[in-house]
Amino acid sequence: MGTPSMHFSESPEDPFALGHGASAVLDDQGIVVGWSARAQELLGYTAKEVIGRAWQDLLVDARDLPVVRSVVVDALKAGGWFGVLPVRQRDGRRVEMGFRARAVTREGGGQEWLLVGAPAAEVIAWQRDRALLDGLYRRSPIGLVTYDPDRRVIRVNRAIEKASGVPAEAPVGHRPREFMVDEDAGPQDERVRHVLETGESLFFTEQSARARHDPGRERIVSVSAFRMEDPSGRVLGVAETIEDVTARHRAQRRLALLNEASARVGTSLDVTQTARELAEVAAQGLADYCSVDLLKPVTLGDEPGPGAVGPLLRAALSPPEHRVPFREGDVVPLLPESPQARCLAERRPILEGQLSLRPEWYAMDRRRIELALGLGVHSLIAVPLLARGLILGVVSLWRARNSEPFEDDDAAVAQELSSRAAVCIDNARRFTQQQSAALTLQRSLLPSAVSDLPAVEVACRYLPASGEPGIGGDWFDVIPLSGARVALVVGDVVGHGIHAAASMGRLRAAARTLASLDLEPDEVMAGLDDLVSLLATELEANADDNQTAIEQILGATCLYAVYDPVSQHCSLARAGHPAPVMSTPDGEVTVLDLPAGPPLGLGGLPFETYDLDLPEGSLLTLYTDGLLEARNGDIDTALERLRACLARTTEPLDQTCHAVVDALLPKAHLPIDDIALLIARTRVLRPQNVASWQLPLEATSAARARELTAAKLTEWGLTELAFTTELVASELVTNAYRYAAGPVTLRLIRTHSLTCEVSDTSHTSPHLRRALSTDEGGRGLFLVAQLTERWGTRYTRDGKTVWTEQPLPPA
């Protein structure tokens, strides 16, 4: 038998390899002319038994002849055949074997057939392996790359070709660095090296795999890799399976972005800060640039009109970039054809995947166009900020340079992100509105300016709390009293917001009313305590949802001090309020140890008055607890700093106020609670501005009062007031003579006005009444009231004082 001129695989896995399969040679008549040892092993026939006989008579069962003859006909026509046929072994058993038959031509011109066979099970298994290998390279949706020991690509399958857009043969013979961007190729090459050297396999390792020919296209793949070895253990290379998971990665990233936005956007109740948080989150996870433009009323805390598209202010831009058309704080004009304007008008996201194809909306400003184009911006999503049916503004997401254009999925994420942020911005807007209203209310209730008083020089500060707590109920007041005296008041209503501001207003008005009655400080505290209890009872009875207001007003504290510049005497009382600080002219600073008293509205304990004399030039400092708690709540440290600031009693009071605020408040931070600070420097009326006489309780005292008054006013150069004041003094002394007991004291005080006082030992209250035409008396107080600017009565432990005030004539 001659050697056939055809090639068979020598692979040991191939069942038709000549060294592995059973082979036979047939002449053109179907006579066996060649028989291998492997054929004898598989079928049991020796070469002597087979050669020279027709193969179908020997090897084919009679019942299988029709099928075999049909195969022979097909093989003759095609010049070859491959398949499975039933064969009869020497012992008569029927088995199936796989055959590969091919016609060959001998050198002499004759034709023969070469058959190679193997057990059908082996053939089927081999076919399955070949089909699997063919499927991996031709039909598998999962990419396959094989590397040689030098880490160069041997082969890639069709999935890699389809995903990358590069012909399958292009990467062959190259390392990753030659067809991937450097940032991705380095780690990829290192992973292949690690698998080659260690034999450790990789399982589902995600990595970036951007192609060098298209660096802007994001591509995330999941890679599994193993080392290839032959049966002897020789390393043949590395095989990698690669699955494109870009879509899944983007979905995970978008979900993570929304989760992050939930945590990072809306951490404060500040409109601008919330807009910046939104811009930062979007720029880090979805876009290269993000701008947030809000309607102007929104930035002020006001409610925008329904459907209104007014001026937009750029509230936030991230990342910060000076080469942009509009910066934070700029007004952003819109043309109707711009995506942002269409987005607001249609109340839906607008996606511009390729801005270079839609340049017409840039026509609004050529200079700004050039700035935008200089950034390489090529893709945009404009999303309206909608909350509770109101348009608040628009969010613009930009991609630039090599970033991929936005897709519909990006627009959906942007809309969800903006929807969540819009609610936070609207909450901040509503809070700003409420805070502004509370601040306006509170400032309207606080004294707008402290006038120059003869008793004290005053400086004050009110600092509202930072945005989150809102405006509180701290307050102060400086109330001029009769006899050139002054009342200093500081109070604090618990809580924040409108209720606290309204409660503060009520207490301040009540304190002024009680002060006008010239009551002692402990009596003022008792009156405020009764008022707070009454208000709490009314709130509790009128509504079920006023618990907060009740708690606020019941927790109010107050400090009330009265200073007399004539006697230099000061009386104080407090209701649960921090004690005041006194600084003497020699620099000694003392926290006054006056009885604390209960907070207003609790009742059950009395209030006590604390008396002391203050040297001229002393500082009396009243404040609310927010001042001491502003810096980490360390009260002792705060008190020491306060003492240090107040030891410098000769400095201007405004400067002292600044020093206290700077020392006790954290730098560049608003306080977490309201702060009211009131510093008063005491003055003393000189003896030449006060005249006092004690008169006997007799009928001639009225005439004596007129004489003394006229003489003193002449001395003071106030002769214009002499007639009026003589009449006032005469009427008051006459009333004391008629209705009082004990000696009578007449006192004149010259300050910014002229005060006339008549004191006696009676507690009987004088009453103003309109006398009838037939009455002989009863017109005294009526005349006093008509001739003076103010008049009143104050009571002391020893009696009462009726006083009047008249403005001094112009100099």
Tab-separated table of C-alpha atoms in Angstrom, residues 370-552:
chain	number	residue	atom	x	y	z
A	370	GLU	CA	-15.854	81.229	22.871
A	371	LEU	CA	-15.312	80.663	26.573
A	372	ALA	CA	-17.595	77.617	26.560
A	373	LEU	CA	-16.027	76.167	23.417
A	374	GLY	CA	-12.607	76.682	24.963
A	375	LEU	CA	-13.599	74.196	27.644
A	376	GLY	CA	-14.295	71.582	24.982
A	377	VAL	CA	-17.935	71.210	26.015
A	378	HIS	CA	-19.749	68.905	23.610
A	379	SER	CA	-22.750	67.412	25.428
A	380	LEU	CA	-25.449	68.837	27.715
A	381	ILE	CA	-28.387	67.814	29.878
A	382	ALA	CA	-30.632	70.602	31.167
A	383	VAL	CA	-33.017	69.544	33.944
A	384	PRO	CA	-35.643	71.758	35.599
A	385	LEU	CA	-35.672	72.034	39.375
A	386	LEU	CA	-39.300	71.285	40.237
A	387	ALA	CA	-40.630	71.034	43.771
A	388	ARG	CA	-44.247	71.081	44.874
A	389	GLY	CA	-45.330	72.298	41.457
A	390	LEU	CA	-42.980	75.296	41.472
A	391	ILE	CA	-40.071	75.914	39.112
A	392	LEU	CA	-37.039	76.868	41.193
A	393	GLY	CA	-34.374	76.921	38.497
A	394	VAL	CA	-32.407	74.698	36.150
A	395	VAL	CA	-29.465	72.308	36.470
A	396	SER	CA	-27.052	72.125	33.525
A	397	LEU	CA	-24.770	69.087	33.235
A	398	TRP	CA	-21.878	69.366	30.791
A	399	ARG	CA	-19.403	66.888	29.344
A	400	ALA	CA	-16.208	68.035	27.694
A	401	ARG	CA	-13.055	66.863	25.888
A	402	ASN	CA	-12.781	63.084	25.702
A	403	SER	CA	-15.821	62.234	27.794
A	404	GLU	CA	-18.568	60.241	26.107
A	405	PRO	CA	-21.742	62.091	25.126
A	406	PHE	CA	-24.695	61.891	27.462
A	407	GLU	CA	-27.234	59.116	26.935
A	408	ASP	CA	-30.911	58.742	27.783
A	409	ASP	CA	-30.006	56.821	30.943
A	410	ASP	CA	-27.869	59.761	32.064
A	411	ALA	CA	-30.824	62.080	31.543
A	412	ALA	CA	-33.020	59.826	33.689
A	413	VAL	CA	-30.451	59.850	36.491
A	414	ALA	CA	-30.043	63.617	36.195
A	415	GLN	CA	-33.795	64.054	36.505
A	416	GLU	CA	-33.977	61.848	39.604
A	417	LEU	CA	-31.002	63.647	41.151
A	418	SER	CA	-32.483	67.058	40.404
A	419	SER	CA	-35.907	66.053	41.740
A	420	ARG	CA	-34.425	65.066	45.078
A	421	ALA	CA	-32.259	68.177	45.242
A	422	ALA	CA	-35.192	70.437	44.291
A	423	VAL	CA	-37.085	69.367	47.412
A	424	CYS	CA	-34.021	70.166	49.530
A	425	ILE	CA	-33.621	73.566	47.866
A	426	ASP	CA	-37.301	74.323	48.383
A	427	ASN	CA	-37.047	73.308	52.034
A	428	ALA	CA	-34.087	75.654	52.390
A	429	ARG	CA	-36.047	78.385	50.606
A	430	ARG	CA	-39.002	77.939	52.949
A	431	PHE	CA	-36.711	77.994	55.957
A	432	THR	CA	-35.004	81.136	54.662
A	433	GLN	CA	-38.424	82.707	54.232
A	434	GLN	CA	-39.475	81.793	57.771
A	435	GLN	CA	-36.133	82.843	59.206
A	436	SER	CA	-36.292	86.164	57.389
A	437	ALA	CA	-39.804	86.758	58.682
A	438	ALA	CA	-38.757	85.866	62.233
A	439	LEU	CA	-35.659	88.049	61.986
A	440	THR	CA	-37.694	90.955	60.633
A	441	LEU	CA	-40.211	90.510	63.433
A	442	GLN	CA	-37.513	90.267	66.043
A	443	ARG	CA	-35.526	93.244	64.818
A	444	SER	CA	-38.717	95.285	64.683
A	445	LEU	CA	-39.319	94.425	68.334
A	446	LEU	CA	-35.777	95.222	69.471
A	447	PRO	CA	-34.768	98.841	70.128
A	448	SER	CA	-33.568	100.319	66.851
A	449	ALA	CA	-31.162	102.745	68.536
A	450	VAL	CA	-30.168	103.488	72.085
A	451	SER	CA	-30.419	107.215	72.757
A	452	ASP	CA	-27.860	109.154	74.743
A	453	LEU	CA	-28.981	108.852	78.347
A	454	PRO	CA	-27.811	110.879	81.358
A	455	ALA	CA	-27.530	107.743	83.478
A	456	VAL	CA	-25.439	105.465	81.273
A	457	GLU	CA	-23.516	105.171	78.037
A	458	VAL	CA	-24.699	102.009	76.260
A	459	ALA	CA	-23.385	99.679	73.527
A	460	CYS	CA	-25.212	96.546	72.452
A	461	ARG	CA	-25.038	93.671	70.004
A	462	TYR	CA	-27.633	91.236	68.772
A	463	LEU	CA	-26.374	88.207	66.784
A	464	PRO	CA	-28.980	85.830	65.322
A	465	ALA	CA	-28.329	82.114	65.330
A	466	SER	CA	-26.955	80.281	62.306
A	467	GLY	CA	-29.280	78.929	59.605
A	468	GLU	CA	-30.218	75.556	61.067
A	469	PRO	CA	-31.588	76.599	64.492
A	470	GLY	CA	-33.206	79.749	63.155
A	471	ILE	CA	-33.948	83.031	64.853
A	472	GLY	CA	-34.402	82.771	68.602
A	473	GLY	CA	-36.058	84.806	71.302
A	474	ASP	CA	-33.136	86.736	72.810
A	475	TRP	CA	-33.838	90.410	73.466
A	476	PHE	CA	-32.594	93.455	75.300
A	477	ASP	CA	-33.938	96.896	76.105
A	478	VAL	CA	-32.833	100.196	77.567
A	479	ILE	CA	-35.775	102.018	79.192
A	480	PRO	CA	-35.513	105.621	80.438
A	481	LEU	CA	-37.220	106.050	83.815
A	482	SER	CA	-38.245	109.017	85.854
A	483	GLY	CA	-35.663	110.931	87.810
A	484	ALA	CA	-32.957	110.401	85.108
A	485	ARG	CA	-32.831	106.743	86.045
A	486	VAL	CA	-32.586	103.943	83.489
A	487	ALA	CA	-33.708	100.305	83.339
A	488	LEU	CA	-31.518	97.737	81.598
A	489	VAL	CA	-33.239	94.520	80.503
A	490	VAL	CA	-31.994	91.311	78.852
A	491	GLY	CA	-34.187	88.262	78.265
A	492	ASP	CA	-34.166	84.923	76.496
A	493	VAL	CA	-37.108	82.877	75.234
A	494	VAL	CA	-36.355	79.179	74.750
A	495	GLY	CA	-36.391	77.844	71.180
A	496	HIS	CA	-36.291	79.422	67.758
A	497	GLY	CA	-38.570	80.644	65.014
A	498	ILE	CA	-41.709	82.733	64.784
A	499	HIS	CA	-43.148	81.515	68.106
A	500	ALA	CA	-39.976	82.477	69.947
A	501	ALA	CA	-39.821	85.907	68.299
A	502	ALA	CA	-43.500	86.572	69.029
A	503	SER	CA	-43.101	85.497	72.666
A	504	MET	CA	-40.069	87.745	72.953
A	505	GLY	CA	-42.118	90.676	71.663
A	506	ARG	CA	-44.802	90.067	74.254
A	507	LEU	CA	-42.306	89.935	77.108
A	508	ARG	CA	-40.465	93.042	75.955
A	509	ALA	CA	-43.743	94.992	75.728
A	510	ALA	CA	-44.756	93.757	79.171
A	511	ALA	CA	-41.368	94.679	80.635
A	512	ARG	CA	-41.687	98.206	79.254
A	513	THR	CA	-45.181	98.517	80.683
A	514	LEU	CA	-44.076	97.338	84.103
A	515	ALA	CA	-41.013	99.593	83.958
A	516	SER	CA	-43.247	102.592	83.252
A	517	LEU	CA	-44.933	101.921	86.592
A	518	ASP	CA	-41.574	102.481	88.319
A	519	LEU	CA	-41.790	99.144	90.110
A	520	GLU	CA	-38.909	97.564	91.961
A	521	PRO	CA	-36.945	94.923	89.977
A	522	ASP	CA	-38.351	92.014	91.981
A	523	GLU	CA	-41.875	93.324	91.353
A	524	VAL	CA	-41.163	93.570	87.628
A	525	MET	CA	-40.020	89.944	87.663
A	526	ALA	CA	-43.149	88.914	89.510
A	527	GLY	CA	-45.316	90.777	86.982
A	528	LEU	CA	-43.556	89.068	84.040
A	529	ASP	CA	-43.909	85.712	85.787
A	530	ASP	CA	-47.657	86.211	86.114
A	531	LEU	CA	-47.895	87.255	82.466
A	532	VAL	CA	-46.004	84.170	81.259
A	533	SER	CA	-48.228	81.875	83.314
A	534	LEU	CA	-51.317	83.560	81.870
A	535	LEU	CA	-50.026	83.289	78.288
A	536	ALA	CA	-49.172	79.614	78.725
A	537	THR	CA	-52.656	78.947	80.081
A	538	GLU	CA	-54.236	80.713	77.108
A	539	LEU	CA	-52.091	78.806	74.606
A	540	GLU	CA	-52.940	75.516	76.243
A	541	ALA	CA	-56.647	76.276	76.225
A	542	ASN	CA	-56.897	77.642	72.682
A	543	ALA	CA	-55.070	74.972	70.642
A	544	ASP	CA	-53.679	71.473	70.845
A	545	ASP	CA	-50.686	72.100	68.621
A	546	ASN	CA	-49.078	74.894	70.629
A	547	GLN	CA	-46.916	72.695	72.841
A	548	THR	CA	-43.762	74.174	71.378
A	549	ALA	CA	-44.956	77.722	72.017
A	550	ILE	CA	-45.928	76.795	75.577
A	551	GLU	CA	-42.514	75.280	76.279
A	552	GLN	CA	-40.781	78.305	74.787
